[in-house]
Structures are given as structure tokens and as C-alpha cells.
PDB file of C-alpha atoms in Angstrom:
ATOM      1  CA  GLU A   1     142.028 164.632 222.340  1.00  0.00           C
ATOM      2  CA  TRP A   2     138.625 162.933 223.221  1.00  0.00           C
ATOM      3  CA  ASN A   3     137.961 160.013 225.038  1.00  0.00           C
ATOM      4  CA  VAL A   4     134.349 159.229 223.629  1.00  0.00           C
ATOM      5  CA  THR A   5     134.061 156.044 225.602  1.00  0.00           C
ATOM      6  CA  PRO A   6     136.411 153.975 227.548  1.00  0.00           C
ATOM      7  CA  ARG A   7     137.173 151.934 224.280  1.00  0.00           C
ATOM      8  CA  TRP A   8     137.006 154.633 221.874  1.00  0.00           C
ATOM      9  CA  SER A   9     139.317 157.643 221.494  1.00  0.00           C
ATOM     10  CA  VAL A  10     139.794 160.436 218.895  1.00  0.00           C
ATOM     11  CA  TYR A  11     142.465 162.981 218.344  1.00  0.00           C
ATOM     12  CA  LEU A  12     141.513 165.966 216.074  1.00  0.00           C
ATOM     13  CA  GLY A  13     144.179 168.733 214.930  1.00  0.00           C
ATOM     14  CA  ALA A  14     145.467 170.918 212.524  1.00  0.00           C
ATOM     15  CA  ARG A  15     148.715 171.776 210.975  1.00  0.00           C
ATOM     16  CA  TRP A  16     149.955 174.498 208.626  1.00  0.00           C
ATOM     17  CA  GLU A  17     153.246 174.000 206.798  1.00  0.00           C
ATOM     18  CA  GLY A  18     154.870 176.976 204.542  1.00  0.00           C
ATOM     19  CA  VAL A  19     158.345 177.150 202.747  1.00  0.00           C
ATOM     20  CA  ARG A  20     159.658 180.329 201.070  1.00  0.00           C
ATOM     21  CA  THR A  21     162.644 179.796 198.634  1.00  0.00           C
ATOM     22  CA  TRP A  22     164.931 182.411 197.313  1.00  0.00           C
ATOM     23  CA  THR A  23     167.500 181.284 194.777  1.00  0.00           C
ATOM     24  CA  ALA A  24     170.106 183.504 193.087  1.00  0.00           C
ATOM     25  CA  GLY A  25     173.319 183.255 191.220  1.00  0.00           C
ATOM     26  CA  ASP A  26     175.717 184.870 188.631  1.00  0.00           C
ATOM     27  CA  ALA A  27     174.211 182.694 185.670  1.00  0.00           C
ATOM     28  CA  PHE A  28     170.574 183.625 186.549  1.00  0.00           C
ATOM     29  CA  ALA A  29     168.456 186.035 187.822  1.00  0.00           C
ATOM     30  CA  PRO A  30     166.933 186.053 191.369  1.00  0.00           C
ATOM     31  CA  VAL A  31     164.123 183.772 191.670  1.00  0.00           C
ATOM     32  CA  ALA A  32     161.687 183.769 194.831  1.00  0.00           C
ATOM     33  CA  ALA A  33     158.776 181.626 195.580  1.00  0.00           C
ATOM     34  CA  SER A  34     156.531 180.541 198.543  1.00  0.00           C
ATOM     35  CA  TYR A  35     153.968 177.823 199.315  1.00  0.00           C
ATOM     36  CA  SER A  36     151.872 176.756 202.230  1.00  0.00           C
ATOM     37  CA  VAL A  37     149.268 174.008 203.157  1.00  0.00           C
ATOM     38  CA  PHE A  38     146.740 173.737 205.658  1.00  0.00           C
ATOM     39  CA  SER A  39     146.410 170.054 206.826  1.00  0.00           C
ATOM     40  CA  PRO A  40     143.543 168.769 209.000  1.00  0.00           C
ATOM     41  CA  LEU A  41     144.250 165.511 210.898  1.00  0.00           C
ATOM     42  CA  MET A  42     142.047 162.956 212.506  1.00  0.00           C
ATOM     43  CA  GLN A  43     143.137 159.726 214.375  1.00  0.00           C
ATOM     44  CA  ALA A  44     140.937 157.207 216.297  1.00  0.00           C
ATOM     45  CA  LEU A  45     141.655 154.078 218.558  1.00  0.00           C
ATOM     46  CA  TRP A  46     138.962 151.493 218.808  1.00  0.00           C
ATOM     47  CA  LYS A  47     139.602 148.751 221.547  1.00  0.00           C
ATOM     48  CA  ILE A  48     137.506 145.684 220.342  1.00  0.00           C
ATOM     49  CA  PRO A  49     134.743 144.782 222.546  1.00  0.00           C
ATOM     50  CA  GLY A  50     135.414 141.352 224.967  1.00  0.00           C
ATOM     51  CA  SER A  51     139.411 141.736 224.420  1.00  0.00           C
ATOM     52  CA  LYS A  52     141.807 143.577 226.347  1.00  0.00           C
ATOM     53  CA  GLN A  53     144.659 142.985 223.848  1.00  0.00           C
ATOM     54  CA  ASP A  54     143.032 143.661 220.451  1.00  0.00           C
ATOM     55  CA  GLN A  55     142.540 147.131 218.824  1.00  0.00           C
ATOM     56  CA  LEU A  56     141.812 148.915 215.703  1.00  0.00           C
ATOM     57  CA  ARG A  57     143.602 152.341 214.516  1.00  0.00           C
ATOM     58  CA  LEU A  58     142.568 154.799 211.753  1.00  0.00           C
ATOM     59  CA  ALA A  59     144.268 157.833 210.310  1.00  0.00           C
ATOM     60  CA  LEU A  60     143.478 160.398 207.802  1.00  0.00           C
ATOM     61  CA  THR A  61     146.751 162.545 207.014  1.00  0.00           C
ATOM     62  CA  ARG A  62     148.013 165.308 204.612  1.00  0.00           C
ATOM     63  CA  THR A  63     151.810 165.474 204.561  1.00  0.00           C
ATOM     64  CA  TYR A  64     153.889 168.044 202.571  1.00  0.00           C
ATOM     65  CA  ARG A  65     157.248 167.600 200.921  1.00  0.00           C
ATOM     66  CA  ALA A  66     159.437 170.475 199.567  1.00  0.00           C
ATOM     67  CA  PRO A  67     161.949 170.364 196.927  1.00  0.00           C
ATOM     68  CA  THR A  68     165.384 169.542 197.774  1.00  0.00           C
ATOM     69  CA  MET A  69     167.989 172.309 197.508  1.00  0.00           C
ATOM     70  CA  GLN A  70     169.493 170.787 194.575  1.00  0.00           C
ATOM     71  CA  GLN A  71     166.299 170.551 192.830  1.00  0.00           C
ATOM     72  CA  LEU A  72     165.849 174.329 192.919  1.00  0.00           C
ATOM     73  CA  ILE A  73     169.090 175.655 192.036  1.00  0.00           C
ATOM     74  CA  PRO A  74     168.856 176.564 188.171  1.00  0.00           C
ATOM     75  CA  ALA A  75     172.495 176.432 187.472  1.00  0.00           C
ATOM     76  CA  VAL A  76     173.572 174.048 184.771  1.00  0.00           C
ATOM     77  CA  PHE A  77     175.959 170.992 185.874  1.00  0.00           C
ATOM     78  CA  TYR A  78     177.488 169.849 182.390  1.00  0.00           C
ATOM     79  CA  SER A  79     178.137 166.269 181.506  1.00  0.00           C
ATOM     80  CA  ASN A  80     181.267 165.575 179.664  1.00  0.00           C
ATOM     81  CA  LEU A  81     179.704 163.296 177.230  1.00  0.00           C
ATOM     82  CA  ASN A  82     176.441 164.498 176.640  1.00  0.00           C
ATOM     83  CA  THR A  83     173.850 162.091 175.498  1.00  0.00           C
ATOM     84  CA  GLU A  84     170.334 161.235 176.243  1.00  0.00           C
ATOM     85  CA  VAL A  85     171.290 158.912 179.006  1.00  0.00           C
ATOM     86  CA  SER A  86     174.167 161.132 180.438  1.00  0.00           C
ATOM     87  CA  SER A  87     172.717 164.469 180.188  1.00  0.00           C
ATOM     88  CA  ASP A  88     173.323 167.897 181.700  1.00  0.00           C
ATOM     89  CA  TYR A  89     171.432 168.609 184.827  1.00  0.00           C
ATOM     90  CA  THR A  90     169.676 171.779 185.975  1.00  0.00           C
ATOM     91  CA  GLY A  91     167.178 172.634 188.876  1.00  0.00           C
ATOM     92  CA  ASN A  92     163.864 174.200 188.467  1.00  0.00           C
ATOM     93  CA  ALA A  93     163.276 177.343 191.036  1.00  0.00           C
ATOM     94  CA  GLY A  94     159.740 177.159 190.049  1.00  0.00           C
ATOM     95  CA  LEU A  95     158.724 173.763 191.670  1.00  0.00           C
ATOM     96  CA  ARG A  96     155.974 173.201 193.684  1.00  0.00           C
ATOM     97  CA  PRO A  97     155.995 170.894 196.805  1.00  0.00           C
ATOM     98  CA  GLU A  98     154.270 167.588 196.810  1.00  0.00           C
ATOM     99  CA  LEU A  99     151.141 167.111 198.589  1.00  0.00           C
ATOM    100  CA  ALA A 100     149.729 163.628 199.680  1.00  0.00           C
ATOM    101  CA  THR A 101     146.434 162.940 201.195  1.00  0.00           C
ATOM    102  CA  GLY A 102     146.218 159.547 202.934  1.00  0.00           C
ATOM    103  CA  VAL A 103     144.288 156.885 204.965  1.00  0.00           C
ATOM    104  CA  ASP A 104     146.109 154.548 207.343  1.00  0.00           C
ATOM    105  CA  ALA A 105     144.567 151.674 209.180  1.00  0.00           C
ATOM    106  CA  ALA A 106     146.020 149.065 211.394  1.00  0.00           C
ATOM    107  CA  TYR A 107     144.788 145.930 213.646  1.00  0.00           C
ATOM    108  CA  GLU A 108     146.702 145.420 216.747  1.00  0.00           C
ATOM    109  CA  HIS A 109     147.148 142.541 219.015  1.00  0.00           C
ATOM    110  CA  TYR A 110     149.280 142.657 222.148  1.00  0.00           C
ATOM    111  CA  PHE A 111     150.344 139.668 224.275  1.00  0.00           C
ATOM    112  CA  SER A 112     150.590 139.531 227.881  1.00  0.00           C
ATOM    113  CA  GLY A 113     154.357 138.933 227.914  1.00  0.00           C
ATOM    114  CA  GLY A 114     154.909 142.039 225.869  1.00  0.00           C
ATOM    115  CA  GLY A 115     154.472 140.528 222.251  1.00  0.00           C
ATOM    116  CA  LEU A 116     153.006 142.289 219.434  1.00  0.00           C
ATOM    117  CA  VAL A 117     151.200 141.421 216.024  1.00  0.00           C
ATOM    118  CA  SER A 118     150.248 144.212 213.816  1.00  0.00           C
ATOM    119  CA  LEU A 119     148.877 144.556 210.330  1.00  0.00           C
ATOM    120  CA  SER A 120     148.633 147.754 208.697  1.00  0.00           C
ATOM    121  CA  ALA A 121     147.482 149.117 205.436  1.00  0.00           C
ATOM    122  CA  THR A 122     148.147 152.709 203.676  1.00  0.00           C
ATOM    123  CA  THR A 123     147.054 154.454 200.761  1.00  0.00           C
ATOM    124  CA  ARG A 124     148.110 157.751 199.295  1.00  0.00           C
ATOM    125  CA  SER A 125     147.173 160.113 196.703  1.00  0.00           C
ATOM    126  CA  ILE A 126     150.185 162.296 195.455  1.00  0.00           C
ATOM    127  CA  HIS A 127     149.537 165.893 193.912  1.00  0.00           C
ATOM    128  CA  ASP A 128     152.210 167.802 191.917  1.00  0.00           C
ATOM    129  CA  PHE A 129     154.386 164.699 191.725  1.00  0.00           C
ATOM    130  CA  ILE A 130     158.074 165.740 191.207  1.00  0.00           C
ATOM    131  CA  ARG A 131     159.937 163.781 188.706  1.00  0.00           C
ATOM    132  CA  ASP A 132     162.985 164.399 186.465  1.00  0.00           C
ATOM    133  CA  MET A 133     162.306 164.852 182.584  1.00  0.00           C
ATOM    134  CA  THR A 134     165.099 164.999 179.886  1.00  0.00           C
ATOM    135  CA  ARG A 135     164.721 167.099 176.874  1.00  0.00           C
ATOM    136  CA  PHE A 136     166.851 168.544 173.953  1.00  0.00           C
ATOM    137  CA  ASP A 137     167.064 172.146 174.041  1.00  0.00           C
ATOM    138  CA  GLY A 138     168.569 172.407 170.501  1.00  0.00           C
ATOM    139  CA  ALA A 139     172.166 171.903 171.437  1.00  0.00           C
ATOM    140  CA  ARG A 140     172.422 169.694 174.447  1.00  0.00           C
ATOM    141  CA  TRP A 141     170.321 167.100 176.608  1.00  0.00           C
ATOM    142  CA  VAL A 142     169.143 168.190 179.655  1.00  0.00           C
ATOM    143  CA  THR A 143     167.449 166.737 182.775  1.00  0.00           C
ATOM    144  CA  ALA A 144     165.360 168.898 185.143  1.00  0.00           C
ATOM    145  CA  PRO A 145     162.902 168.184 187.705  1.00  0.00           C
ATOM    146  CA  VAL A 146     159.197 169.133 187.013  1.00  0.00           C
ATOM    147  CA  ASN A 147     155.789 168.945 188.679  1.00  0.00           C
ATOM    148  CA  GLN A 148     153.932 166.532 186.548  1.00  0.00           C
ATOM    149  CA  GLY A 149     150.487 165.388 187.480  1.00  0.00           C
ATOM    150  CA  GLY A 150     149.907 162.915 190.189  1.00  0.00           C
ATOM    151  CA  ALA A 151     150.890 159.614 191.599  1.00  0.00           C
ATOM    152  CA  GLY A 152     149.341 156.874 194.025  1.00  0.00           C
ATOM    153  CA  ALA A 153     150.792 154.544 196.550  1.00  0.00           C
ATOM    154  CA  ARG A 154     149.376 151.713 198.590  1.00  0.00           C
ATOM    155  CA  SER A 155     151.122 149.294 201.028  1.00  0.00           C
ATOM    156  CA  LEU A 156     150.403 146.691 203.269  1.00  0.00           C
ATOM    157  CA  ALA A 157     152.745 145.538 206.390  1.00  0.00           C
ATOM    158  CA  LEU A 158     152.872 142.639 208.930  1.00  0.00           C
ATOM    159  CA  GLU A 159     155.098 143.288 212.136  1.00  0.00           C
ATOM    160  CA  ILE A 160     155.519 140.656 214.866  1.00  0.00           C
ATOM    161  CA  LYS A 161     157.499 140.778 218.076  1.00  0.00           C
ATOM    162  CA  LEU A 162     157.662 137.722 220.249  1.00  0.00           C
ATOM    163  CA  PRO A 163     159.394 137.173 223.507  1.00  0.00           C
ATOM    164  CA  ALA A 164     160.451 133.649 224.569  1.00  0.00           C
ATOM    165  CA  LYS A 165     162.690 132.342 227.485  1.00  0.00           C
ATOM    166  CA  PRO A 166     163.930 129.017 225.785  1.00  0.00           C
ATOM    167  CA  PHE A 167     167.215 129.376 228.136  1.00  0.00           C
ATOM    168  CA  GLY A 168     165.350 130.417 231.213  1.00  0.00           C
ATOM    169  CA  ALA A 169     164.417 133.539 232.878  1.00  0.00           C
ATOM    170  CA  ALA A 170     168.009 134.895 232.971  1.00  0.00           C
ATOM    171  CA  TRP A 171     168.311 134.700 229.048  1.00  0.00           C
ATOM    172  CA  PRO A 172     165.246 136.064 227.281  1.00  0.00           C
ATOM    173  CA  LEU A 173     164.959 135.965 223.868  1.00  0.00           C
ATOM    174  CA  GLU A 174     163.082 138.711 221.611  1.00  0.00           C
ATOM    175  CA  LEU A 175     162.054 137.404 217.986  1.00  0.00           C
ATOM    176  CA  ARG A 176     161.116 140.312 215.834  1.00  0.00           C
ATOM    177  CA  GLY A 177     160.117 140.460 211.998  1.00  0.00           C
ATOM    178  CA  ASN A 178     158.207 142.743 209.500  1.00  0.00           C
ATOM    179  CA  LEU A 179     157.230 142.141 205.920  1.00  0.00           C
ATOM    180  CA  GLY A 180     155.989 144.875 203.607  1.00  0.00           C
ATOM    181  CA  ARG A 181     154.349 145.016 200.028  1.00  0.00           C
ATOM    182  CA  ASN A 182     154.022 148.103 198.194  1.00  0.00           C
ATOM    183  CA  TRP A 183     152.204 149.175 195.022  1.00  0.00           C
ATOM    184  CA  SER A 184     152.313 152.630 193.197  1.00  0.00           C
ATOM    185  CA  ARG A 185     151.655 154.238 189.873  1.00  0.00           C
ATOM    186  CA  VAL A 186     152.756 157.481 188.312  1.00  0.00           C
ATOM    187  CA  ASP A 187     150.209 159.069 185.993  1.00  0.00           C
ATOM    188  CA  ALA A 188     152.342 160.715 183.717  1.00  0.00           C
ATOM    189  CA  VAL A 189     154.306 157.707 182.716  1.00  0.00           C
ATOM    190  CA  PRO A 190     152.887 154.779 180.826  1.00  0.00           C
ATOM    191  CA  GLY A 191     153.013 151.311 182.206  1.00  0.00           C
ATOM    192  CA  PRO A 192     154.166 148.588 182.866  1.00  0.00           C
ATOM    193  CA  GLY A 193     156.384 149.341 185.557  1.00  0.00           C
ATOM    194  CA  ASN A 194     155.553 153.067 186.261  1.00  0.00           C
ATOM    195  CA  ARG A 195     156.051 152.990 189.923  1.00  0.00           C
ATOM    196  CA  LEU A 196     157.715 155.390 192.200  1.00  0.00           C
ATOM    197  CA  ASP A 197     161.177 155.545 191.862  1.00  0.00           C
ATOM    198  CA  GLU A 198     163.098 153.404 194.115  1.00  0.00           C
ATOM    199  CA  GLN A 199     160.086 151.996 195.894  1.00  0.00           C
ATOM    200  CA  PRO A 200     160.545 148.226 196.545  1.00  0.00           C
ATOM    201  CA  ARG A 201     157.744 145.565 195.613  1.00  0.00           C
ATOM    202  CA  TRP A 202     158.684 143.679 198.618  1.00  0.00           C
ATOM    203  CA  SER A 203     160.706 144.313 201.843  1.00  0.00           C
ATOM    204  CA  GLY A 204     161.368 142.422 205.118  1.00  0.00           C
ATOM    205  CA  LYS A 205     163.366 142.125 208.233  1.00  0.00           C
ATOM    206  CA  LEU A 206     163.945 139.363 210.671  1.00  0.00           C
ATOM    207  CA  GLY A 207     165.851 139.733 213.765  1.00  0.00           C
ATOM    208  CA  ALA A 208     166.684 138.139 217.207  1.00  0.00           C
ATOM    209  CA  ASP A 209     168.161 139.601 220.597  1.00  0.00           C
ATOM    210  CA  LEU A 210     169.302 137.403 223.387  1.00  0.00           C
ATOM    211  CA  ASN A 211     169.578 139.631 226.677  1.00  0.00           C
ATOM    212  CA  GLY A 212     171.557 138.372 229.461  1.00  0.00           C
ATOM    213  CA  GLU A 213     172.707 140.171 232.673  1.00  0.00           C
ATOM    214  CA  ARG A 214     176.186 140.769 231.438  1.00  0.00           C
ATOM    215  CA  LEU A 215     176.187 139.546 227.780  1.00  0.00           C
ATOM    216  CA  SER A 216     173.855 140.386 224.947  1.00  0.00           C
ATOM    217  CA  ALA A 217     173.840 139.150 221.383  1.00  0.00           C
ATOM    218  CA  GLY A 218     171.610 139.522 218.578  1.00  0.00           C
ATOM    219  CA  ALA A 219     171.566 139.472 214.656  1.00  0.00           C
ATOM    220  CA  SER A 220     169.255 140.936 211.872  1.00  0.00           C
ATOM    221  CA  PHE A 221     168.566 140.041 208.136  1.00  0.00           C
ATOM    222  CA  ASN A 222     167.172 142.669 205.923  1.00  0.00           C
ATOM    223  CA  PHE A 223     165.751 141.900 202.475  1.00  0.00           C
ATOM    224  CA  VAL A 224     164.598 144.442 199.776  1.00  0.00           C
ATOM    225  CA  THR A 225     163.542 143.272 196.297  1.00  0.00           C
ATOM    226  CA  GLY A 226     164.636 145.021 193.092  1.00  0.00           C
ATOM    227  CA  GLY A 227     163.402 145.279 189.566  1.00  0.00           C
ATOM    228  CA  TRP A 228     162.675 147.450 186.682  1.00  0.00           C
ATOM    229  CA  THR A 229     160.887 150.925 187.216  1.00  0.00           C
ATOM    230  CA  ARG A 230     160.023 152.759 184.276  1.00  0.00           C
ATOM    231  CA  THR A 231     160.958 156.392 184.787  1.00  0.00           C
ATOM    232  CA  SER A 232     159.681 157.921 181.451  1.00  0.00           C
ATOM    233  CA  VAL A 233     158.017 156.894 177.994  1.00  0.00           C
ATOM    234  CA  PHE A 234     161.693 155.925 176.894  1.00  0.00           C
ATOM    235  CA  GLU A 235     163.651 155.017 179.815  1.00  0.00           C
ATOM    236  CA  SER A 236     163.604 152.501 182.670  1.00  0.00           C
ATOM    237  CA  ARG A 237     165.771 151.886 185.653  1.00  0.00           C
ATOM    238  CA  TYR A 238     166.980 148.806 187.336  1.00  0.00           C
ATOM    239  CA  GLY A 239     167.357 148.565 191.070  1.00  0.00           C
ATOM    240  CA  GLY A 240     169.437 145.397 192.567  1.00  0.00           C
ATOM    241  CA  VAL A 241     168.215 143.018 195.297  1.00  0.00           C
ATOM    242  CA  THR A 242     169.623 144.074 198.862  1.00  0.00           C
ATOM    243  CA  ARG A 243     170.503 141.220 201.373  1.00  0.00           C
ATOM    244  CA  ASP A 244     172.020 142.511 204.466  1.00  0.00           C
ATOM    245  CA  LEU A 245     173.101 140.536 207.674  1.00  0.00           C
ATOM    246  CA  GLU A 246     174.356 142.263 210.612  1.00  0.00           C
ATOM    247  CA  ALA A 247     175.250 140.725 214.070  1.00  0.00           C
ATOM    248  CA  TYR A 248     176.450 142.307 217.453  1.00  0.00           C
ATOM    249  CA  ALA A 249     177.622 141.222 220.957  1.00  0.00           C
ATOM    250  CA  LEU A 250     177.380 143.616 223.862  1.00  0.00           C
ATOM    251  CA  LEU A 251     179.507 143.188 227.029  1.00  0.00           C
ATOM    252  CA  LYS A 252     178.537 145.110 230.371  1.00  0.00           C
ATOM    253  CA  PHE A 253     181.247 145.680 232.762  1.00  0.00           C
ATOM    254  CA  GLY A 254     178.915 147.532 235.357  1.00  0.00           C
ATOM    255  CA  GLY A 255     178.291 151.023 236.010  1.00  0.00           C
ATOM    256  CA  ASN A 256     178.409 153.251 232.641  1.00  0.00           C
ATOM    257  CA  ARG A 257     180.943 150.980 230.771  1.00  0.00           C
ATOM    258  CA  GLN A 258     180.120 148.343 227.931  1.00  0.00           C
ATOM    259  CA  LEU A 259     181.838 147.095 225.022  1.00  0.00           C
ATOM    260  CA  ARG A 260     180.148 146.314 221.850  1.00  0.00           C
ATOM    261  CA  PHE A 261     181.150 144.379 218.701  1.00  0.00           C
ATOM    262  CA  THR A 262     179.103 144.820 215.511  1.00  0.00           C
ATOM    263  CA  ALA A 263     179.737 142.616 212.203  1.00  0.00           C
ATOM    264  CA  ARG A 264     178.004 144.191 209.258  1.00  0.00           C
ATOM    265  CA  ASN A 265     177.463 143.050 205.804  1.00  0.00           C
ATOM    266  CA  LEU A 266     178.321 139.191 206.701  1.00  0.00           C
ATOM    267  CA  LEU A 267     176.733 138.180 203.398  1.00  0.00           C
ATOM    268  CA  ALA A 268     179.083 140.238 201.324  1.00  0.00           C
ATOM    269  CA  PRO A 269     177.121 140.032 198.120  1.00  0.00           C
TER     270      PRO A 269
END
């Protein structure tokens, strides 16, 4: 860590990560593999001149995501009705981990009362992207994960946290919210809709907390858009819209005792 000037600080580092897998079973020969990645890191913070409450952040990152256990085991899980859309599934012991290189940037403004407004942008370039591929082996349809080319992802996010005292100093109110927009593409799948699986285009959250000395209450609303995602040349998958409203009340009795009531899924979609 290096404080270059009173307004500019830099963090430099390096991370090494490795994974070794060994898979064995009655139906297949043992398979072993090992992979590793060396990741340089850099983060910088710059406090804007003329302001004590505004600052900019910049980070260069490399992240490493290993395959899951289910994706690695090459045993076959059979489907009773074997078709192209209800196929057998098998793992792939030779899967390589995904490696993503990215840049993160953010602008932050802090209020004197503890509030915050933050606008951030992220871009990622993914190598050895893992996705499921379905093929006909001559007798049955089989789906297996494979490393196939690359992918890219970008996002914008806005976060707001505002403290207020509309009911007096004894009942401080905190309002919070965030809104995110995502874009992505998978190189091995033609468009349109060749996005990362289960990545929403829009997501948001609104919340409020009222904090009293003995009684506190709050609520939050989450929203995630749905839509079609093209997963292969011939297949698309639809994800539904998510709307979730949750509320709580907290009663403090003193000492270490408190009673909390929570109501979830209030919209009951």
C-alpha cells in the first residue's frame, strides 16, 4: 500500500491460485488435472481536489473460477425419456477453470450525515468459458459441460443511501436503493440473446429502515427482470421476472434479548 499524495493512494499486489482435481469411479478410469493462475492486482483511490466527500476508485482484477464437483464427475446420469431437450448428463473431468480479466471504476460521494451515492462500471473478459453442450452419441442425447471460447460482460450500478429524520432524532430513517444494468455476450453462441446464462438485464432494490431505541422496523423490495437467453444454436431458455417484498419488526427488551418478526414474499406472485 502506498500513499502517493494525501489525495492519491495505490494498492499493488499479486495472488496465486491453484486447483488440483482427481476423479475416480467404477464406470471410468481415474482422471487427474491441475491448473493455476498468477494474478497481478492494482487498486487506486483518488480524492477529488476541492472536495472532502468525492472520490474515484479504479481496480484491475483477474478472477479464477474452478468447475463444480458435478461438472467434473464423468459418470452418466440417465434421463428416463431421452430427447434433445431432456437428455442424459455427464461431467467432464478435463474442464479447465474460467479466467476473467476486468476493470472496475467507481465514483463515490459521501454526505455529512452518513449518506452515500455511488456510480460504478465494470467490464470483464472471460477465457475458457464453461457452458453445457448437447450432442447425439449415436444412441442417446447427452449433455456435458465444455470449455468453449470466450465471453464478455459489462455492468453499470447506481447505489444510494440517504439518512433522514422526519420523525425526530429519536426515530432516524434510512432510505437505500440500488439499480443495475448488465450486458454480456458468449462468443460461441450466435445472437440475438447470446448472454451469460441467468444474467438479468436489469435488477434493483429499494429499502427503508426506521430505527427506534426499543422498536425498529423496515421493508425491502427486490426486482429482477427476466427474458430469453440463447444457450446454443438451437436452444433458448426463458427466465421469469422476480418481485419480492419483505418486511420486519424488531423489539428490544434490553440486555441481549430481542424479538424479531419477519414477513417474506408479501406479494405472493
